[in-house]
Short mmCIF file of C-alpha atoms in Angstrom, two decimals:
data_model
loop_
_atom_site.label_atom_id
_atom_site.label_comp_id
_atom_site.label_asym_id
_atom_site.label_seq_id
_atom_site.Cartn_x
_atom_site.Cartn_y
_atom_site.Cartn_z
CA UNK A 222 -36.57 31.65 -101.75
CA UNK A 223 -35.83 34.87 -100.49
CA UNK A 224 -32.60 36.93 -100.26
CA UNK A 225 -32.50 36.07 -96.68
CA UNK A 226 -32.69 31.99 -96.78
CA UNK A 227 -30.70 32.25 -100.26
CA UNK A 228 -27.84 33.90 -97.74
CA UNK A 229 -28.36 31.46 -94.77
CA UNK A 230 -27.86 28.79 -97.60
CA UNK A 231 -24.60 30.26 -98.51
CA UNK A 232 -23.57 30.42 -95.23
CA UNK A 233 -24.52 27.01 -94.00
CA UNK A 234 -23.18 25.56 -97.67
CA UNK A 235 -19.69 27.01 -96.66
CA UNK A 236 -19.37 26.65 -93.00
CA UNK A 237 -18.30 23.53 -90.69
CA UNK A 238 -19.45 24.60 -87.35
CA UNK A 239 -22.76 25.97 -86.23
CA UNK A 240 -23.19 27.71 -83.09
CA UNK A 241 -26.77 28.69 -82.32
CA UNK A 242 -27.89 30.35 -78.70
CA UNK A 243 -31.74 31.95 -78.39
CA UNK A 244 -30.60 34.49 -75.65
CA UNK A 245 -33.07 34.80 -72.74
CA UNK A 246 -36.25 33.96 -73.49
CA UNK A 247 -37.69 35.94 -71.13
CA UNK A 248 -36.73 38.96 -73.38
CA UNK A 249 -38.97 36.73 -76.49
CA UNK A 250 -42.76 37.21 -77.19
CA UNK A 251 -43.73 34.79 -79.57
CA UNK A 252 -43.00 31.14 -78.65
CA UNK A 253 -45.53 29.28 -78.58
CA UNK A 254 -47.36 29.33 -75.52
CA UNK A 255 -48.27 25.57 -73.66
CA UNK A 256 -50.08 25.09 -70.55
CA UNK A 257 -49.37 21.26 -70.13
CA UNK A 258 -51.90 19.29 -68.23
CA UNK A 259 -50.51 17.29 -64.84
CA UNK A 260 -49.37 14.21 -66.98
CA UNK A 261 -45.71 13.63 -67.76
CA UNK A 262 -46.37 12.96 -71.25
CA UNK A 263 -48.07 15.94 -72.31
CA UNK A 264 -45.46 18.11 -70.60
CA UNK A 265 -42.31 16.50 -72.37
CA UNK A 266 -44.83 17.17 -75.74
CA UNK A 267 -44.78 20.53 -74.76
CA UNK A 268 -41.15 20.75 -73.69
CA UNK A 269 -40.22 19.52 -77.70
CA UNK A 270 -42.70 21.75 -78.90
CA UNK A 271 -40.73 24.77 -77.20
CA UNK A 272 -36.78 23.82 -77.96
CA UNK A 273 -38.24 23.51 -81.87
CA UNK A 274 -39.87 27.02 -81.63
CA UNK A 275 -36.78 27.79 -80.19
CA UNK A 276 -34.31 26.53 -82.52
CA UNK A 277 -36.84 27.88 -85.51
CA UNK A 278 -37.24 31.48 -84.87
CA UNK A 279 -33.20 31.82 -83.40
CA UNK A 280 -32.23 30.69 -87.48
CA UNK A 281 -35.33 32.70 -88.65
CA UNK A 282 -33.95 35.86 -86.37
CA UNK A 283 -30.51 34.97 -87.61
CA UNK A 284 -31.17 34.88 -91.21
CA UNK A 285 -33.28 37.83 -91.49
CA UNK A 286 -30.02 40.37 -90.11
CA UNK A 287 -27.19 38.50 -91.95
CA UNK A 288 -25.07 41.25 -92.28
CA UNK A 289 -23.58 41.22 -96.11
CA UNK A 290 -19.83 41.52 -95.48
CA UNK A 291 -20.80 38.29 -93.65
CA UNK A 292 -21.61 36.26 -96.80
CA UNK A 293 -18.15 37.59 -98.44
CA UNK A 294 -16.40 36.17 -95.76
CA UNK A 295 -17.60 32.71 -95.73
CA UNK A 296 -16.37 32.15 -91.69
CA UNK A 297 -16.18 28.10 -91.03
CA UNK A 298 -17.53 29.14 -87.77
CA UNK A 299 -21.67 30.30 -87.58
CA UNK A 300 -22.68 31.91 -84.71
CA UNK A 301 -26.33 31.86 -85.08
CA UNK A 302 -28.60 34.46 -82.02
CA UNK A 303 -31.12 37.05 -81.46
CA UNK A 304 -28.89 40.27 -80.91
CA UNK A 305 -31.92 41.44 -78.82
CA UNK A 306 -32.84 38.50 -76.72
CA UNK A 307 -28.78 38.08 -75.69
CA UNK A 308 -28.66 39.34 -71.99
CA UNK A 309 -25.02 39.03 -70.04
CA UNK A 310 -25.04 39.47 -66.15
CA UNK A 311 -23.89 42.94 -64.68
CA UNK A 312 -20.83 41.86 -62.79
CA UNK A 313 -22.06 43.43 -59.94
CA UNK A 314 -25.07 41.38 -59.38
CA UNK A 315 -23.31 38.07 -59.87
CA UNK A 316 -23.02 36.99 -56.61
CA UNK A 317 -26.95 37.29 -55.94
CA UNK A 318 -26.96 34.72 -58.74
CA UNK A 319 -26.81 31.39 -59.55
CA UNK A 320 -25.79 30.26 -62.50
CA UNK A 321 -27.24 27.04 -62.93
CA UNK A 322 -27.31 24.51 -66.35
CA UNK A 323 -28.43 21.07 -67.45
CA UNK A 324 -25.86 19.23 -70.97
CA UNK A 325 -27.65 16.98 -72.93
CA UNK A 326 -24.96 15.41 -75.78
CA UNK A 327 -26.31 14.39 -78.43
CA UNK A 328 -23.47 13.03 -80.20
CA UNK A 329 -21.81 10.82 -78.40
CA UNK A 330 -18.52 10.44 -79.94
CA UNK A 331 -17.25 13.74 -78.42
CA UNK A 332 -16.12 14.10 -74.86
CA UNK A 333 -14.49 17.62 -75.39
CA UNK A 334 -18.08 18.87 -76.28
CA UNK A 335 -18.56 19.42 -72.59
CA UNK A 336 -16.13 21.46 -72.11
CA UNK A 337 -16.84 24.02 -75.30
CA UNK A 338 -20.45 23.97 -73.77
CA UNK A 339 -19.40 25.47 -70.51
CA UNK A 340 -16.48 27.82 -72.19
CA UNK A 341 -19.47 28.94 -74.08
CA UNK A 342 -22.11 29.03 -71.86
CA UNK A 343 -19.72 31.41 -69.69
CA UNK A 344 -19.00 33.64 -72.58
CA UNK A 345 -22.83 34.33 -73.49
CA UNK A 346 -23.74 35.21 -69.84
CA UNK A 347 -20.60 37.32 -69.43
CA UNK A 348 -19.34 35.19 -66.27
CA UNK A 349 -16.18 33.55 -65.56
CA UNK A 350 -17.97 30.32 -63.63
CA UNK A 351 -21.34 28.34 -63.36
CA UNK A 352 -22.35 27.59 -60.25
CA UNK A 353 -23.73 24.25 -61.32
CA UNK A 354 -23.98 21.74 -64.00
CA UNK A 355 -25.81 18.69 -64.52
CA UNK A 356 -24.96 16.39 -67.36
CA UNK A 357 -27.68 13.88 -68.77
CA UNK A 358 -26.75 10.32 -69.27
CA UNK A 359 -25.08 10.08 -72.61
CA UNK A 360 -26.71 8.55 -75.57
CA UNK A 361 -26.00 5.14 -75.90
CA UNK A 362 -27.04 2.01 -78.22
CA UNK A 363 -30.56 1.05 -78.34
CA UNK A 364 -30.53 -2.77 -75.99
CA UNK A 365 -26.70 -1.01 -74.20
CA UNK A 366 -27.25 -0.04 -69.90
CA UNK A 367 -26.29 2.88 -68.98
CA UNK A 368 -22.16 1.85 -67.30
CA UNK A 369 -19.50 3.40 -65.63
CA UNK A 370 -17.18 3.53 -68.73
CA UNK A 371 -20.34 5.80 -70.46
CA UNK A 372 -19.99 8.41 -68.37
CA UNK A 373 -16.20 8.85 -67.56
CA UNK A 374 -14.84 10.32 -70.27
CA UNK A 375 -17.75 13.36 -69.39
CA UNK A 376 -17.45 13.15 -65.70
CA UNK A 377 -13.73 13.54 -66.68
CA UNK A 378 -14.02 16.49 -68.38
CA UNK A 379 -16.44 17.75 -65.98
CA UNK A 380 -13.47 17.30 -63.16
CA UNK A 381 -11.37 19.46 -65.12
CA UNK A 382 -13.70 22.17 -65.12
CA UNK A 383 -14.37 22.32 -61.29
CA UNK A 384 -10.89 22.09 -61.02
CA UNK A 385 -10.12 24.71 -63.11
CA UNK A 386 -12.69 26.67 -61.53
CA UNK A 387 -15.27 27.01 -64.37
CA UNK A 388 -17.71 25.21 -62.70
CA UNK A 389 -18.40 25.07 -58.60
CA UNK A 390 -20.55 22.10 -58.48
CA UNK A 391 -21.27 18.95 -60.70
CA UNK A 392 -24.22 16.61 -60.83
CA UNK A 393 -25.98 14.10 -62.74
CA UNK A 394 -29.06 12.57 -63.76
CA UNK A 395 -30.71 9.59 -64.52
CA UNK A 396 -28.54 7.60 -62.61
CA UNK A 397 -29.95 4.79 -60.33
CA UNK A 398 -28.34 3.22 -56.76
CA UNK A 399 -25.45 1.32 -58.35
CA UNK A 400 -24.71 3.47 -61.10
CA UNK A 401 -24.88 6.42 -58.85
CA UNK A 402 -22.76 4.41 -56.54
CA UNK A 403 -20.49 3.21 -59.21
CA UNK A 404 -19.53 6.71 -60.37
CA UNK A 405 -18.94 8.24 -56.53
CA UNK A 406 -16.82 5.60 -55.56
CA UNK A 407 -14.24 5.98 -58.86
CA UNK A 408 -15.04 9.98 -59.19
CA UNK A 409 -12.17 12.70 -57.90
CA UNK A 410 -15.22 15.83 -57.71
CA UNK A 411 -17.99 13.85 -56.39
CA UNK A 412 -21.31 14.17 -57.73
CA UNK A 413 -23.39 16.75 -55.61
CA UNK A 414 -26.67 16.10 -57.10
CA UNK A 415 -28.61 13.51 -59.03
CA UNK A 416 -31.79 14.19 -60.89
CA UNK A 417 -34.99 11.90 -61.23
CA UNK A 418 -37.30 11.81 -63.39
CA UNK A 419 -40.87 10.96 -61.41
CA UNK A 420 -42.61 10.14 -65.06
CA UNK A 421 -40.67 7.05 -64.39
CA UNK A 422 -40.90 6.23 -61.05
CA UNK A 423 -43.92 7.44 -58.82
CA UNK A 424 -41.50 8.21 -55.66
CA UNK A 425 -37.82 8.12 -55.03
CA UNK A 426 -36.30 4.57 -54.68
CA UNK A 427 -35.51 3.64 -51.25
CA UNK A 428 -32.25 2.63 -52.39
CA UNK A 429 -31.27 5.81 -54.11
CA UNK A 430 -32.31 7.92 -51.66
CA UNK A 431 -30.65 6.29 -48.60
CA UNK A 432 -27.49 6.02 -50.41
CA UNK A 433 -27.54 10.19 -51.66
CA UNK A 434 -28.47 10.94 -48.10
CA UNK A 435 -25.06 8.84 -46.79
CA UNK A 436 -22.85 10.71 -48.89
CA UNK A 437 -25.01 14.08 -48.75
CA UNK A 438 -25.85 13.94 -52.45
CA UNK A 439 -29.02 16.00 -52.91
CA UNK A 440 -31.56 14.33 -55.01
CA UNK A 441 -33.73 16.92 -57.54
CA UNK A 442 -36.64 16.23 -59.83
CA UNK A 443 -37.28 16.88 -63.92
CA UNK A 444 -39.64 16.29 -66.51
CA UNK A 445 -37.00 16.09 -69.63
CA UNK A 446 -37.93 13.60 -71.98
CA UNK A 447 -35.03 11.11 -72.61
CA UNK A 448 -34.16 12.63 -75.63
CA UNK A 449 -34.35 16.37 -75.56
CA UNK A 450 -33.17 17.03 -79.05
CA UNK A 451 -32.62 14.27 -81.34
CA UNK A 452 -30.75 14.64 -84.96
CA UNK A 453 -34.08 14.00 -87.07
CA UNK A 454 -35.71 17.03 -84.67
CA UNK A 455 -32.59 19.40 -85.59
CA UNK A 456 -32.66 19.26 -88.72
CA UNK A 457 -36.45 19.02 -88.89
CA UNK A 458 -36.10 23.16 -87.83
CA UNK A 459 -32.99 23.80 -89.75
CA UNK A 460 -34.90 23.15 -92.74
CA UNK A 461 -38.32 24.53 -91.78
CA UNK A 462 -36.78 27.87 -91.65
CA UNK A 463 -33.82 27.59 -94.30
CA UNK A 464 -35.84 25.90 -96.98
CA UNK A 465 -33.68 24.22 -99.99
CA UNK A 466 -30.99 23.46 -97.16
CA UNK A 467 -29.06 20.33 -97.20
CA UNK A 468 -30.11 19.92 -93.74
CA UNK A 469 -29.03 16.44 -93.51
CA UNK A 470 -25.89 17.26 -93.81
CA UNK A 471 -25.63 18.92 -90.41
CA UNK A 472 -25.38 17.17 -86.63
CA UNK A 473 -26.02 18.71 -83.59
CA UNK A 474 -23.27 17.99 -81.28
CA UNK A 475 -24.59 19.35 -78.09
CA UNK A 476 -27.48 21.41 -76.16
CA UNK A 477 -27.13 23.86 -72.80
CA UNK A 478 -29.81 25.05 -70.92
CA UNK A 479 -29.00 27.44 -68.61
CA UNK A 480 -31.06 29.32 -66.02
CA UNK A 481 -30.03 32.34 -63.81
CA UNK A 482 -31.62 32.59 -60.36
CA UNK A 483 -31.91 35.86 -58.18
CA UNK A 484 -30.76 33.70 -55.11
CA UNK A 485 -32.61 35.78 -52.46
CA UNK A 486 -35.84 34.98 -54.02
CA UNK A 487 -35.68 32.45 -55.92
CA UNK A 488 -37.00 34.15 -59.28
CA UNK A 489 -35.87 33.16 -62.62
CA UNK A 490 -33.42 36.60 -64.17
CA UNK A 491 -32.85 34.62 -67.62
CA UNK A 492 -33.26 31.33 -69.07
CA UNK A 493 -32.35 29.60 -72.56
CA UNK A 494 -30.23 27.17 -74.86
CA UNK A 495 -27.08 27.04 -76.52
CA UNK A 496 -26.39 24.36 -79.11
CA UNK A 497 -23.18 23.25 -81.14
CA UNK A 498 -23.63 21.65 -84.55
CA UNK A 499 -21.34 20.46 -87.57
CA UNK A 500 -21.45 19.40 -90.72
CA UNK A 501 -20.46 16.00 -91.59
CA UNK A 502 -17.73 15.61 -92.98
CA UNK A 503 -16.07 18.73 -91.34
#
């Protein structure tokens, strides 16, 4: 092992709270490139094989610059980037921006998670609000539907944020006529926007989409496969590129994407993910 992973080890031995972000990666050169055929299935392949070339090289980055007075310190909190791949907005191009992102919790015995994603998400663009969010349906038993009492606790949270003015808008996806239904009817901030995912379903239910256009809910599209990042996956990467690691030992809690939009033409500025993890236990 080199002096590198033997001082990621250290680090990751010590600390309770990982937080890992790959910058824009528009700014990267070496992900591995896919050019995913027209079927569903080979694009979500594609869209895992990314996020774990993602995850890997950010710890590979990371450990290869640990600065030494680092290791001394032992901080319970890991921040984990690619100095050169971070990229904040200038404040005075905000407003030709949107700040757009998309939560996926992995662990689903945290509500406050969405709330450190946006406070986070706002801190490594350098803005004070995002424009949008969408969360994904939470993860729930294998045999469990998808209810109402699943996604308040989230939606909640979510509330407070538009409310507090972190976030303007606040969608969701996944969901179909009733549940959709369901969650406008008992929501405070309505839902704005609902994602579907047409690997599922060839064309928008009828049902869905007369009900978004009632209440002026704007229905979107995605390819994410249902589980974006998945513990085994996590610490599949953390150990590829920190060999000797006890990766087991660590959860992911959380991942953001994020995307930033010059509005007046519709071309992507920056575009990548933030994730929280912890170590059991902690």
């Amino acid at each position: 092992m080199g002096t590198d992973s033997r001082a990621a080890k250290a680090l990751l031995a010590r600390a309770r709270t990982l937080h890992l972000q790959t910058g824009n990666l528009l700014n990267w050169g070496r992900l591995r490139k896919k050019c995913p055929s027209t079927h569903s299935e080979e694009f979500q392949n594609a869209f895992l094989l990314q996020l774990h070339d993602c995850i890997q090289k950010t710890l590979n980055e990371w450990s290869s610059q640990i600065n030494p007075d680092l290791v001394r310190e032992f901080p319970d909190v890991l921040e984990c980037t690619v100095s050169h791949a971070v990229e904040k907005i200038n404040p005075d191009e905000r407003e030709e921006m949107k700040v757009s992102a998309k939560l996926f919790i992995v662990e689903s015995n945290s509500s406050s998670s969405t709330r450190s994603a946006v406070d986070m998400a706002c801190s490594v663009l350098g803005v004070a609000q995002l424009d949008s969010v969408i969360i994904a349906s939470p993860p729930i038993e294998d045999g469990v539907n998808l209810s109402l009492e699943h996604l308040q606790p989230y939606w909640e949270e979510l509330e407070n944020l538009v409310q507090s003015k972190k976030i303007v808008a606040i969608g969701t996806s996944d969901l179909d006529k009733t549940q959709l239904e369901q969650l406008y009817q008992w929501a405070q901030v309505k839902p704005n926007s609902n994602q579907v995912n047409l690997a599922s379903c060839c064309v928008m239910p009828p049902d869905l989409t007369a009900f978004a256009k009632q209440f002026d809910i704007q229905l979107l599209t995605h390819n994410d496969p249902k589980e974006l990042l998945s513990e085994a996956s996590f610490q599949e990467a953390l150990q590829e590129s920190i060999p000797d690691i006890q990766a087991h030992e660590w959860v992911p809690l959380w991942l953001l994407r994020y995307s930033v939009i010059v509005k007046s033409r519709g071309i992507i500025k920056s575009k990548g993910y933030i994730l929280q993890a912890k170590r059991r236990g902690s």
